PDB file of C-alpha atoms and ligand atoms in Angstrom:
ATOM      1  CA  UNK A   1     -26.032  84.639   3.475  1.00 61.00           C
ATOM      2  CA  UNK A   2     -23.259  86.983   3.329  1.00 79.00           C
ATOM      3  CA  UNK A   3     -20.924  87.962   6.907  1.00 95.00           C
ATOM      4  CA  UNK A   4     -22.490  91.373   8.037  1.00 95.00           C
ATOM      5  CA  UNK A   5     -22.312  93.660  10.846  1.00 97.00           C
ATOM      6  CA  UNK A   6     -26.072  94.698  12.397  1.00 97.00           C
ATOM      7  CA  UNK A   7     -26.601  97.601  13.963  1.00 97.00           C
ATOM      8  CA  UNK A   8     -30.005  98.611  16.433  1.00 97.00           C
ATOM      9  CA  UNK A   9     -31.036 101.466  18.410  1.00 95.00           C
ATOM     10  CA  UNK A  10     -32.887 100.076  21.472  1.00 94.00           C
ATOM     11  CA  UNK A  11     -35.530 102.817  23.622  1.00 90.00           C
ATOM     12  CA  UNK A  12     -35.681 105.747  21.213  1.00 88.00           C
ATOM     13  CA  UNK A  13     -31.867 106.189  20.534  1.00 90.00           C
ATOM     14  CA  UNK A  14     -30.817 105.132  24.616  1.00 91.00           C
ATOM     15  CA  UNK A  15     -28.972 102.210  23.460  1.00 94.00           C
ATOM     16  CA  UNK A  16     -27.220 101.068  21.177  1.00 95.00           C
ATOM     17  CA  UNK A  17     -27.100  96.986  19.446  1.00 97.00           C
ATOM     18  CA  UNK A  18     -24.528  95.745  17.386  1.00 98.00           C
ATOM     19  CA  UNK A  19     -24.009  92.018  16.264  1.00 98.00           C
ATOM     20  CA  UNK A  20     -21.783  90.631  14.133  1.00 98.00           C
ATOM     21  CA  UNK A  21     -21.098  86.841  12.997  1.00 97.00           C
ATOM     22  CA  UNK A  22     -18.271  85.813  10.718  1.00 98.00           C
ATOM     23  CA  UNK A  23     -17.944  82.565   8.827  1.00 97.00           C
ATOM     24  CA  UNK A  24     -16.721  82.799   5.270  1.00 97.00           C
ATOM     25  CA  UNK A  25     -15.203  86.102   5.946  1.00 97.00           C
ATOM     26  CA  UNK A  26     -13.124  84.801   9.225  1.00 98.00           C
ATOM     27  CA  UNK A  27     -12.151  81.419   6.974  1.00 97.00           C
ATOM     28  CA  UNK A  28     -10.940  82.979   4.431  1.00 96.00           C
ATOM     29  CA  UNK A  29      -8.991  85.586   6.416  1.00 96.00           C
ATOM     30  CA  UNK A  30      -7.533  83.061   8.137  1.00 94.00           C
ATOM     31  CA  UNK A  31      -7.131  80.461   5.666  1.00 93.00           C
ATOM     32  CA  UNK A  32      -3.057  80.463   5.266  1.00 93.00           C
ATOM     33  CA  UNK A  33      -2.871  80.040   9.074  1.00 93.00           C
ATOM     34  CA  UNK A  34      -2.887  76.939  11.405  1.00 93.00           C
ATOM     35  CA  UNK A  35      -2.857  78.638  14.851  1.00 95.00           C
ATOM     36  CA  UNK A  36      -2.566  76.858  18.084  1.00 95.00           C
ATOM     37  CA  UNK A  37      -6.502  76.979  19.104  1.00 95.00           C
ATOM     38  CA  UNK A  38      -6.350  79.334  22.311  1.00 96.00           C
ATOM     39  CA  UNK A  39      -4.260  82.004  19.861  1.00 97.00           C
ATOM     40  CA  UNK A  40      -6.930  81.093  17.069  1.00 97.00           C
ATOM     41  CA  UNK A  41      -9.711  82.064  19.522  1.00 97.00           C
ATOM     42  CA  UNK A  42      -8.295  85.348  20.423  1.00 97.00           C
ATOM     43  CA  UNK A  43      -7.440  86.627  16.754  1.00 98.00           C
ATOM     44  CA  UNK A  44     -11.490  85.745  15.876  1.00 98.00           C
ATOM     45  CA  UNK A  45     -12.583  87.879  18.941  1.00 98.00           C
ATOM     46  CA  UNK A  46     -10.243  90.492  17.762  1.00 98.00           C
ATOM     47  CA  UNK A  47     -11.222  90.887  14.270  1.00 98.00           C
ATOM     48  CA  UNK A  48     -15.099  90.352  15.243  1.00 98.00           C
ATOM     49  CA  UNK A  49     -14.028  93.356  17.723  1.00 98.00           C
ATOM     50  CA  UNK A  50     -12.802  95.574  15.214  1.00 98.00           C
ATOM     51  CA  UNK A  51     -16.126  95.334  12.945  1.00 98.00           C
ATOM     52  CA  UNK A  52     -18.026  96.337  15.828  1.00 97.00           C
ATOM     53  CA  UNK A  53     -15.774  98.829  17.116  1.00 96.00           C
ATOM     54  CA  UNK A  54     -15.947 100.527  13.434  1.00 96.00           C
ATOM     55  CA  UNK A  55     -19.884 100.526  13.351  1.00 95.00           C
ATOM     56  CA  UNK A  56     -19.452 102.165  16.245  1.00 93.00           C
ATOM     57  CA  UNK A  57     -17.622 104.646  14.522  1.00 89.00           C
ATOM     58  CA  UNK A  58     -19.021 107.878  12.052  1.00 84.00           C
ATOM     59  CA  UNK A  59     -15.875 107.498  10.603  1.00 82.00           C
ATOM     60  CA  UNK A  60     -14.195 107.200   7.031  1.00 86.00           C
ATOM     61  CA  UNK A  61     -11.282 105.436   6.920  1.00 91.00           C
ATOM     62  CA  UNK A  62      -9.213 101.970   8.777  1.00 94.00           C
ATOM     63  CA  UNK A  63      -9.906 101.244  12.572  1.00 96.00           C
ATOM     64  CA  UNK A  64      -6.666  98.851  13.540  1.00 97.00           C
ATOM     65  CA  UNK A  65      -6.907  97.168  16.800  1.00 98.00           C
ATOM     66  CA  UNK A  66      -2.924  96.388  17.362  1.00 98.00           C
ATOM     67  CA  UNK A  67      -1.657  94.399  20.238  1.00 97.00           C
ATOM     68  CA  UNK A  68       2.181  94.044  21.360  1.00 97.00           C
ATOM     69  CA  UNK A  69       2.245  91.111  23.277  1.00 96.00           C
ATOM     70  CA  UNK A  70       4.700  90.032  25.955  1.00 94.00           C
ATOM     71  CA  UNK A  71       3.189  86.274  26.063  1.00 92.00           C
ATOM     72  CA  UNK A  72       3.345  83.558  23.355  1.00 95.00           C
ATOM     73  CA  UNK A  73       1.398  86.367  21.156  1.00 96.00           C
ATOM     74  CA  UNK A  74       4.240  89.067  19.834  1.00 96.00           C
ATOM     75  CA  UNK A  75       1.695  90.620  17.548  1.00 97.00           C
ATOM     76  CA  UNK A  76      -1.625  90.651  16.800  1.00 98.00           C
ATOM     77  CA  UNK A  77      -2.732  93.413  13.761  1.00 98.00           C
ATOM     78  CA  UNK A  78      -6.465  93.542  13.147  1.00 98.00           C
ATOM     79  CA  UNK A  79      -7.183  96.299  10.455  1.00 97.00           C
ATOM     80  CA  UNK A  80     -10.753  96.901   9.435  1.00 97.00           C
ATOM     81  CA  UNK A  81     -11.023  99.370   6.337  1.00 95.00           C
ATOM     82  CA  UNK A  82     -13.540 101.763   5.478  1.00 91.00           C
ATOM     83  CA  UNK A  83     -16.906  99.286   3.859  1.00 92.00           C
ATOM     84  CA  UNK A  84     -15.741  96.731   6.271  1.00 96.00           C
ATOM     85  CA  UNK A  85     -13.269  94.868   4.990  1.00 97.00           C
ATOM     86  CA  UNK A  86     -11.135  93.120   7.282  1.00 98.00           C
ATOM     87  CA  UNK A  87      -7.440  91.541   7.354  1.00 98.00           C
ATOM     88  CA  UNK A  88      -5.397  90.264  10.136  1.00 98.00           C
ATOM     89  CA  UNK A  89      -1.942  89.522  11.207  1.00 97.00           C
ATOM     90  CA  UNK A  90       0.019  87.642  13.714  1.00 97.00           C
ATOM     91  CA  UNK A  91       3.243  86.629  15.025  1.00 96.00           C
ATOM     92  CA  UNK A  92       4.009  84.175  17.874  1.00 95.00           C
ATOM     93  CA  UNK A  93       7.102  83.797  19.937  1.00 93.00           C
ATOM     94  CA  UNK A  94       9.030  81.693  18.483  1.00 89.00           C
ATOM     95  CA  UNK A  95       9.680  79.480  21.662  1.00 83.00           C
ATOM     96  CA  UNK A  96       6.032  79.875  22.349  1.00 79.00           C
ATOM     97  CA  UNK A  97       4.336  76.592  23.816  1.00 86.00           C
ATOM     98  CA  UNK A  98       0.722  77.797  24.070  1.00 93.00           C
ATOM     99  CA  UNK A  99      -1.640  75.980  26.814  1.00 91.00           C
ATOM    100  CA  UNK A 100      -5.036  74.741  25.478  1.00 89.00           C
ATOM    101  CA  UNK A 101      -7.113  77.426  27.595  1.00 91.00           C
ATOM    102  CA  UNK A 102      -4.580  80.115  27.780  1.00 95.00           C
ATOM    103  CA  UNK A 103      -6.689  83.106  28.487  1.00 96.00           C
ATOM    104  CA  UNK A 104      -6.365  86.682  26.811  1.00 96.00           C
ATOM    105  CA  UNK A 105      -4.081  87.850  29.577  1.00 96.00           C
ATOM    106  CA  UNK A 106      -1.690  84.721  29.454  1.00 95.00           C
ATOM    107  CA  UNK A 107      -1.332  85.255  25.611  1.00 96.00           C
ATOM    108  CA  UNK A 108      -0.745  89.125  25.402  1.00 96.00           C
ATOM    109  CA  UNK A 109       0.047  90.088  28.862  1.00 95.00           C
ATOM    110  CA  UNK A 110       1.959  87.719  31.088  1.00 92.00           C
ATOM    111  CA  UNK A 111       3.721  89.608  32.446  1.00 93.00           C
ATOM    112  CA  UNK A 112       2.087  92.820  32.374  1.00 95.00           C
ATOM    113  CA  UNK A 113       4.429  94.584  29.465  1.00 96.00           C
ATOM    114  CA  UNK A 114       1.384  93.787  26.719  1.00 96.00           C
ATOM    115  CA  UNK A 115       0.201  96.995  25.039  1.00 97.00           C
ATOM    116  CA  UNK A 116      -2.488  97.605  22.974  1.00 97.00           C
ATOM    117  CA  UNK A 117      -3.736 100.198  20.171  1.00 97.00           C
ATOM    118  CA  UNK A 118      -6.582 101.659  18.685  1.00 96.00           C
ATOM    119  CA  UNK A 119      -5.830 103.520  15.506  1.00 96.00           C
ATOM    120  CA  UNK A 120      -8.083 105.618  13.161  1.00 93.00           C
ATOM    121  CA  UNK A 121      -6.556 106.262  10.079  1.00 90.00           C
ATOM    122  CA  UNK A 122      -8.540 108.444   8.247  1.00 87.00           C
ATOM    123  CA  UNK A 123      -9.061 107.654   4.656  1.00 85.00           C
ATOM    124  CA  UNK A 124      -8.029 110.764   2.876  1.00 81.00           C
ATOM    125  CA  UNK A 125      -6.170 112.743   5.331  1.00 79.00           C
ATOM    126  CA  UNK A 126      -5.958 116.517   5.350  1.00 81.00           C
ATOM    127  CA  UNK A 127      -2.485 117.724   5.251  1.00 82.00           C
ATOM    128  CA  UNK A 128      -0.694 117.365   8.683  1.00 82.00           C
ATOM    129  CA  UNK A 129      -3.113 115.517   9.516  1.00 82.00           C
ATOM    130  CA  UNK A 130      -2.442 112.463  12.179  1.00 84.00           C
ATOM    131  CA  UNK A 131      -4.012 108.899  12.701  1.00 88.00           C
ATOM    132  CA  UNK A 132      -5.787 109.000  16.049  1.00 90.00           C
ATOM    133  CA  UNK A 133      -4.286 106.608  18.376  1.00 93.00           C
ATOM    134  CA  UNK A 134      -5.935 105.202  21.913  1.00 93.00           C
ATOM    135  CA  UNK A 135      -4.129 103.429  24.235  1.00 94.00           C
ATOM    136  CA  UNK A 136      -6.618 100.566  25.610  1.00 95.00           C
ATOM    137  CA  UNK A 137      -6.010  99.048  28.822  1.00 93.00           C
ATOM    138  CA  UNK A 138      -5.330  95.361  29.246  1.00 95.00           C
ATOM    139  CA  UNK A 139      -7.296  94.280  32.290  1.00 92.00           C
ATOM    140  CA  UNK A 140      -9.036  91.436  33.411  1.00 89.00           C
ATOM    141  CA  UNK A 141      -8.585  88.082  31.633  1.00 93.00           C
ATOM    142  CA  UNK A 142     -10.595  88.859  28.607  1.00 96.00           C
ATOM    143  CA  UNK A 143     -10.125  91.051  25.540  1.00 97.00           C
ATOM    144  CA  UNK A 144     -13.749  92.120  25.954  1.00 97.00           C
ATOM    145  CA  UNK A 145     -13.058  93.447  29.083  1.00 96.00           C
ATOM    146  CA  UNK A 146     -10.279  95.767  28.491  1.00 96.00           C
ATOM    147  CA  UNK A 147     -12.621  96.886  25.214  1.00 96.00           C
ATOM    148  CA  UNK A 148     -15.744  97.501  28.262  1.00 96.00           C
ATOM    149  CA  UNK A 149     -12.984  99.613  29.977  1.00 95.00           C
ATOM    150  CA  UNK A 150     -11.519 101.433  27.241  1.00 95.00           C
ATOM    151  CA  UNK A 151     -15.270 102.394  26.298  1.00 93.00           C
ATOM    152  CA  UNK A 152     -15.626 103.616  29.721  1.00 91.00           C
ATOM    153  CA  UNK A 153     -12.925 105.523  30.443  1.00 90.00           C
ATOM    154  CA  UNK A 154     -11.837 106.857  27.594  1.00 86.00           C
ATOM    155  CA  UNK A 155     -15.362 107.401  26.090  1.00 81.00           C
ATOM    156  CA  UNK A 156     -17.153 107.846  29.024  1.00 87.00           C
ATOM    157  CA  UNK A 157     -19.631 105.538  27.054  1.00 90.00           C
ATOM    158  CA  UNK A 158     -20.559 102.453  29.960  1.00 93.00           C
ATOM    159  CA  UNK A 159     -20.480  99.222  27.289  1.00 95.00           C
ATOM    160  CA  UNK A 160     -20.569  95.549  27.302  1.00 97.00           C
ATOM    161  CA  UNK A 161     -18.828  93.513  24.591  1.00 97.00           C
ATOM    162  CA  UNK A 162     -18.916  89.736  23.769  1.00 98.00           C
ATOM    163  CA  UNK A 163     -16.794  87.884  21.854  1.00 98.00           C
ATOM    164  CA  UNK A 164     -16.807  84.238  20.957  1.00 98.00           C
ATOM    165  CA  UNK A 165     -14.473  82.709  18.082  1.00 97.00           C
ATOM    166  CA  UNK A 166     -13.600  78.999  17.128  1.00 96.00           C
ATOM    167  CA  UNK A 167     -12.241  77.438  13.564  1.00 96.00           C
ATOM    168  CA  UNK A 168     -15.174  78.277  11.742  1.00 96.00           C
ATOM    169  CA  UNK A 169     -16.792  81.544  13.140  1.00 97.00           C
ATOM    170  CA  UNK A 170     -16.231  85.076  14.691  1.00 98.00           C
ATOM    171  CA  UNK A 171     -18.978  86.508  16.689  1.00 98.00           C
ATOM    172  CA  UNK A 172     -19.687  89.407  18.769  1.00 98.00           C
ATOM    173  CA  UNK A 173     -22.332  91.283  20.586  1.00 98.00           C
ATOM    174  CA  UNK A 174     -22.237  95.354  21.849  1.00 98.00           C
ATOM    175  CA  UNK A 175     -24.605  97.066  23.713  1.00 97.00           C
ATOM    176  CA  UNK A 176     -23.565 100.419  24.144  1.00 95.00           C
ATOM    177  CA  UNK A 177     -25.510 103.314  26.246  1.00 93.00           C
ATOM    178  CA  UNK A 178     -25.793 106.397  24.280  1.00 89.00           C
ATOM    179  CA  UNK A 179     -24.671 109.589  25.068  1.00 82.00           C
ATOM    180  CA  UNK A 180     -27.680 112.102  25.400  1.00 73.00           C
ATOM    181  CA  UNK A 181     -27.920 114.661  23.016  1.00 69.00           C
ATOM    182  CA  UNK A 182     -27.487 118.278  23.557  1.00 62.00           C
ATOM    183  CA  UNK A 183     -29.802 118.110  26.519  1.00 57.00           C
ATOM    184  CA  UNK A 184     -32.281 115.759  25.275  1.00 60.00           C
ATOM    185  CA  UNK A 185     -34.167 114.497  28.330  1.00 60.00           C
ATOM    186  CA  UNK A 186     -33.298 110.555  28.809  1.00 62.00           C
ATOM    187  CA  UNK A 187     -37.164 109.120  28.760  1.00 65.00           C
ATOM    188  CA  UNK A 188     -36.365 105.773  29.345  1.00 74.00           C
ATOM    189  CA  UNK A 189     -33.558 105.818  32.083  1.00 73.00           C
ATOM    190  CA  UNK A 190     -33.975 101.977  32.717  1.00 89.00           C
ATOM    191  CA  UNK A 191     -33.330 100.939  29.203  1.00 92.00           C
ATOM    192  CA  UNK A 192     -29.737 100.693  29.771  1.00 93.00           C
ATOM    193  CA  UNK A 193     -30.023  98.539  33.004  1.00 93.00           C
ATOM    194  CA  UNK A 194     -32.446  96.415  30.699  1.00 95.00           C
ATOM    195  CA  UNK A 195     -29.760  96.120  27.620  1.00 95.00           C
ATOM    196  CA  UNK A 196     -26.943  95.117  29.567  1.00 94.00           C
ATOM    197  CA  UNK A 197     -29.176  92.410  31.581  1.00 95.00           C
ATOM    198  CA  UNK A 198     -30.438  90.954  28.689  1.00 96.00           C
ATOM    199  CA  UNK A 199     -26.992  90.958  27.275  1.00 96.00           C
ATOM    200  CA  UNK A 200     -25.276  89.453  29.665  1.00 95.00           C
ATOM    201  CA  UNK A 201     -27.345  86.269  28.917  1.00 96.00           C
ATOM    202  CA  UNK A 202     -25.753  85.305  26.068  1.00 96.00           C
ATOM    203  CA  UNK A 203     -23.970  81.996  25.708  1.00 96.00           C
ATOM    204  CA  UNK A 204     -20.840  81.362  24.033  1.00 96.00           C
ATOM    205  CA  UNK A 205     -22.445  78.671  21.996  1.00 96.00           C
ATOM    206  CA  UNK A 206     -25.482  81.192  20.955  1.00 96.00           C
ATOM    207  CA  UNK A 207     -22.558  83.287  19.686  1.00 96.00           C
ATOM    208  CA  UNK A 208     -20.861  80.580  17.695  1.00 97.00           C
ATOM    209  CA  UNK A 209     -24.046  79.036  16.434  1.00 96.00           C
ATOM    210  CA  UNK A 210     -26.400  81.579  15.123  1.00 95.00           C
ATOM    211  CA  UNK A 211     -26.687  83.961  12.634  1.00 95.00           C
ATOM    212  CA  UNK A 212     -26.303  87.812  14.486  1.00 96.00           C
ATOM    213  CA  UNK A 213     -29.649  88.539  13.665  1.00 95.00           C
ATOM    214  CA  UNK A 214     -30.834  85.410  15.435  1.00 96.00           C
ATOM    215  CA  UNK A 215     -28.966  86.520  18.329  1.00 96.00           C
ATOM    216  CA  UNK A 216     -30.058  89.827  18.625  1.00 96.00           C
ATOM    217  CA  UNK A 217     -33.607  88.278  18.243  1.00 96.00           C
ATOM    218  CA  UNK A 218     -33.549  86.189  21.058  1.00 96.00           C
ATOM    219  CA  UNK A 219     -32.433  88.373  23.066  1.00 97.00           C
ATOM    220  CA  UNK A 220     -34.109  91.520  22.997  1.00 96.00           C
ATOM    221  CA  UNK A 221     -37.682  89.798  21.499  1.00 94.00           C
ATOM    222  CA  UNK A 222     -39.160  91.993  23.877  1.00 93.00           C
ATOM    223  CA  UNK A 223     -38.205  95.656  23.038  1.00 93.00           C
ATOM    224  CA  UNK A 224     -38.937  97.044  20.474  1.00 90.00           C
ATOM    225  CA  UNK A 225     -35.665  97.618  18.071  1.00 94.00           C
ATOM    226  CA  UNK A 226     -34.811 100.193  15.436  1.00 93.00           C
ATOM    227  CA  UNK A 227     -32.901  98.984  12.345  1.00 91.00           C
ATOM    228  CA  UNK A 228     -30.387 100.902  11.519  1.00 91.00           C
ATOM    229  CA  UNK A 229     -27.980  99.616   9.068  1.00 92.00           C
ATOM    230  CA  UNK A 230     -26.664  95.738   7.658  1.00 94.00           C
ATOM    231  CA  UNK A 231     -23.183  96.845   6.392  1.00 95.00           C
ATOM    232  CA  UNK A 232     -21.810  93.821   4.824  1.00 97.00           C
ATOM    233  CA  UNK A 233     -18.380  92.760   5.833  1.00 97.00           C
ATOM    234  CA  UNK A 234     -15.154  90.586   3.728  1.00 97.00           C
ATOM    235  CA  UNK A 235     -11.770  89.850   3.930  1.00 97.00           C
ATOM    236  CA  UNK A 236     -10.130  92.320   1.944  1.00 96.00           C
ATOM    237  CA  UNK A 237      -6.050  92.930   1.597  1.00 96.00           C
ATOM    238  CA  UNK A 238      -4.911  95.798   0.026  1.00 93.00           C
ATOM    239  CA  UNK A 239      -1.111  94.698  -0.511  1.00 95.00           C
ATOM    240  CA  UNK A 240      -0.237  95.113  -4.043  1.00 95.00           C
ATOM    241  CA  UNK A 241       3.514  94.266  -5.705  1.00 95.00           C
ATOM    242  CA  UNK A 242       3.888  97.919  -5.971  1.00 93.00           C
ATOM    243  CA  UNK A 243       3.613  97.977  -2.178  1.00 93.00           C
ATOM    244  CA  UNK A 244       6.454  95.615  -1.991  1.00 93.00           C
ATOM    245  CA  UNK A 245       8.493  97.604  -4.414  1.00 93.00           C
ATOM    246  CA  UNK A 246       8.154 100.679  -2.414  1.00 92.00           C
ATOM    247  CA  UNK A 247       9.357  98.353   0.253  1.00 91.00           C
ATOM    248  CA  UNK A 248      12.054  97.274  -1.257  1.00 92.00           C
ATOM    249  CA  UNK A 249      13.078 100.760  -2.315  1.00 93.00           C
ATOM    250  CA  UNK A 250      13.281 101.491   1.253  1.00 92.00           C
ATOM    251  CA  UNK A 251      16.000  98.624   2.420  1.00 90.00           C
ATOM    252  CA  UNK A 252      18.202 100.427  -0.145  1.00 90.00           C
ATOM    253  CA  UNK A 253      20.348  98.775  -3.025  1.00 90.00           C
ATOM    254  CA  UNK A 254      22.837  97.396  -0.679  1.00 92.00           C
ATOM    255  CA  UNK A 255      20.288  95.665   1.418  1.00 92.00           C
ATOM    256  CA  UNK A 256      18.949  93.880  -2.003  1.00 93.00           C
ATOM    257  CA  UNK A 257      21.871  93.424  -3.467  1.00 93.00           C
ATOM    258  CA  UNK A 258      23.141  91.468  -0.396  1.00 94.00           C
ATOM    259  CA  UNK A 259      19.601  89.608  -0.815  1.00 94.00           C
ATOM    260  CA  UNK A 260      19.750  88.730  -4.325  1.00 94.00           C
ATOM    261  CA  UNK A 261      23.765  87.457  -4.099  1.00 94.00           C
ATOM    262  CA  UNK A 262      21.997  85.495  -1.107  1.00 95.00           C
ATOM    263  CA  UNK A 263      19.295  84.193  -2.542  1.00 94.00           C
ATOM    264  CA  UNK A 264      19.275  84.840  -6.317  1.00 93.00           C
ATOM    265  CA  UNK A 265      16.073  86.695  -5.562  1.00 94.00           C
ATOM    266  CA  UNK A 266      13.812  88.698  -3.442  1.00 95.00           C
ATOM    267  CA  UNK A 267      10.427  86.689  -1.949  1.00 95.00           C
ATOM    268  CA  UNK A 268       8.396  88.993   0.469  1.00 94.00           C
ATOM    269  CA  UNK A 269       5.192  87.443   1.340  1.00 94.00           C
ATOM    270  CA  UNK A 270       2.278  89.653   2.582  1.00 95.00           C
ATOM    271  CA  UNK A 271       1.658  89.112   6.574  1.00 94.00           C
ATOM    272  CA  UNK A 272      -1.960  89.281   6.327  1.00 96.00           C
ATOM    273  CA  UNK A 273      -2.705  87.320   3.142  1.00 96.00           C
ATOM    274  CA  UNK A 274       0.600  85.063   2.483  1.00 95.00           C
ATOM    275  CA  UNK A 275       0.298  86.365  -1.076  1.00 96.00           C
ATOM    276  CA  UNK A 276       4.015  85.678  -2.566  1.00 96.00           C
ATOM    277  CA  UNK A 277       5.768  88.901  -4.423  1.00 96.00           C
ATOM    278  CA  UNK A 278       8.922  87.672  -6.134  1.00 96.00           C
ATOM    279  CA  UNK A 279      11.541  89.713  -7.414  1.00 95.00           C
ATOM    280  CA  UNK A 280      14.505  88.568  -9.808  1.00 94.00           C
ATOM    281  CA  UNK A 281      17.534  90.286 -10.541  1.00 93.00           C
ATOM    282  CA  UNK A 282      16.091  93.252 -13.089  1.00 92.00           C
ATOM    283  CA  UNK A 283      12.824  93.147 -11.045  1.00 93.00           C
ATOM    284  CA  UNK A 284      14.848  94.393  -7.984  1.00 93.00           C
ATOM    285  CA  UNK A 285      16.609  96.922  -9.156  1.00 91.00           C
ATOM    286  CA  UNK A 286      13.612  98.531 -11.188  1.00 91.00           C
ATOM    287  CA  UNK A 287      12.124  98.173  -7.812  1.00 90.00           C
ATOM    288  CA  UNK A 288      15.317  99.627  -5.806  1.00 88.00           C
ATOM    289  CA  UNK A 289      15.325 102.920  -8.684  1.00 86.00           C
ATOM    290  CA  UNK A 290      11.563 103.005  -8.907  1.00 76.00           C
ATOM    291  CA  UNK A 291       9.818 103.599 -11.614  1.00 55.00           C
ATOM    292  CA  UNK A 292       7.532 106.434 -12.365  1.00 52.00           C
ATOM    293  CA  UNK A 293       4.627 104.671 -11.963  1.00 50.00           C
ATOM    294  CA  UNK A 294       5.313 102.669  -8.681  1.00 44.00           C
ATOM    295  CA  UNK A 295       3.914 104.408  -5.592  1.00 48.00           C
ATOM    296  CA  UNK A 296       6.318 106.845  -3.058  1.00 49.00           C
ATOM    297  CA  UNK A 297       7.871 105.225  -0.359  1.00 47.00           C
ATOM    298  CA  UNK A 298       5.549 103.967   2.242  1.00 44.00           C
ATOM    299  CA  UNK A 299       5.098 100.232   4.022  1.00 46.00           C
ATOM    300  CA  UNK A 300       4.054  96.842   2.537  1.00 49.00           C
ATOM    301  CA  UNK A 301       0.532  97.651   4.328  1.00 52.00           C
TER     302      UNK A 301
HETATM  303 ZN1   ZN B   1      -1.853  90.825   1.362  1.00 89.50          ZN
END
């Protein structure tokens, strides 16, 4: 069966369910990678994060989850693009030495310097128009708590997120109490109290080990749940060589030239799919003048 993202409405509307579980999608996004196990573990919560975080979301466009680490994690990218597909990137310290059960907060915020981003890009933007960006606060030990926060104090929405990853899945659970609607009377005011309860039983190894809609079964067996979407999710990158190009275009002639007396040639390789982009001497500096067909400016992203 194919990696998807559920989504339930629990008590006519009062809560909201989301489970996700990764396994082909998180292997092959991570495939080019061989992470120290603690770091491994935190870039599988992330991008299982990000999937629910966007089916959250009536939104068109990429959700990135972006964290500036001041531990043995530098940077950790998670984009998640409009019909769910999903890419990651990371960087470690180069000096890092990572302990076997370094938590969240040891990898991205030793020392309390770590920041981390939300950002909703919209898909086709309106002129002027600017990415949203929310600032998410790193507390507690866990990434799922600073996502619980952020939910509550930026979106006033009280949530509770679990993540779980290891080599071979991704997993995550939200329950998420719904704002009422334009003075909608709340009938069932205990749902909530019963979502998060229930919730909070989960075990790691539940996570890790069963398909979403297992978990979601198990767990709420008793209340009655609406359906309310399966959106398929995949690793997806969307570099392309005219990406690099534009790239390339950017570092100037100089920059290249410097490169390719160097080097002989210019290698870029993608930072969230280790695709290789090679570019020989005539390559570069078609690249450097751009051609009319290669796209304006912009990153390698
Ligand atoms: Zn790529």
């Amino acid at each position: 069966m194919s990696d998807q993202v559920l989504k339930f409405l629990m008590a006519d509307g009062a809560v909201r369910i989301e489970a996700v579980s990764l396994t082909s999608t998180w292997q092959e996004l991570n495939r080019h990678r061989s992470l120290p196990p603690a770091v491994n573990a935190m870039l599988g919560e992330l991008v299982a994060a990000s999937t629910l975080l966007a089916a959250t979301l009536k939104f068109n466009g990429s959700l990135v989850l972006q964290i500036q680490g001041d531990g043995p994690v530098r940077l950790a990218v998670v984009e998640c693009a409009a019909g769910f597909g999903v890419r990651a990137a990371i960087k470690l310290s180069p000096e890092a030495a990572v302990p076997e059960h370094a938590s969240f907060r040891d990898l991205v915020n030793a020392s309390g310097q770590g920041r981390f981003v939300i950002v909703l890009d919209p898909k086709d933007k309106l002129p002027g128009q600017q990415a949203y960006t929310g600032i998410v606060p790193l507390v507690g030990n866990t990434l799922a708590e600073s996502l619980d926060y952020y939910f509550a104090s930026s979106e006033q929405l009280p949530t509770l997120v679990h993540l779980a990853a290891n080599e071979t899945c991704a997993a995550g659970l939200l329950v998420q109490r719904m704002p009422a609607e334009g003075g909608k009377e709340v009938t069932d005011i205990d749902a909530w109290d019963r979502a998060r309860h229930l919730a909070a039983t989960i075990k790691r190894e539940e996570l890790l080990g069963l398909p979403a809609q297992e978990v979601v079964r198990r767990l709420f067996w008793e209340e009655p749940l609406a359906v309310k979407a399966e959106q398929p999710v995949r690793f997806s990158c969307t570099c392309s060589r005219e990406k690099v190009a534009g790239v390339l275009r950017m570092l100037g002639a100089a920059e290249i030239e410097s490169i390719l007396a160097e080097q002989g040639k210019v290698s870029v390789n993608c930072e969230y799919c280790d695709t290789r982009y090679e570019f020989d001497a005539v390559d570069a500096a078609l690249a450097v003048r751009g051609s009319p067909d290669a796209e304006p400016g912009g990153a390698v992203h």
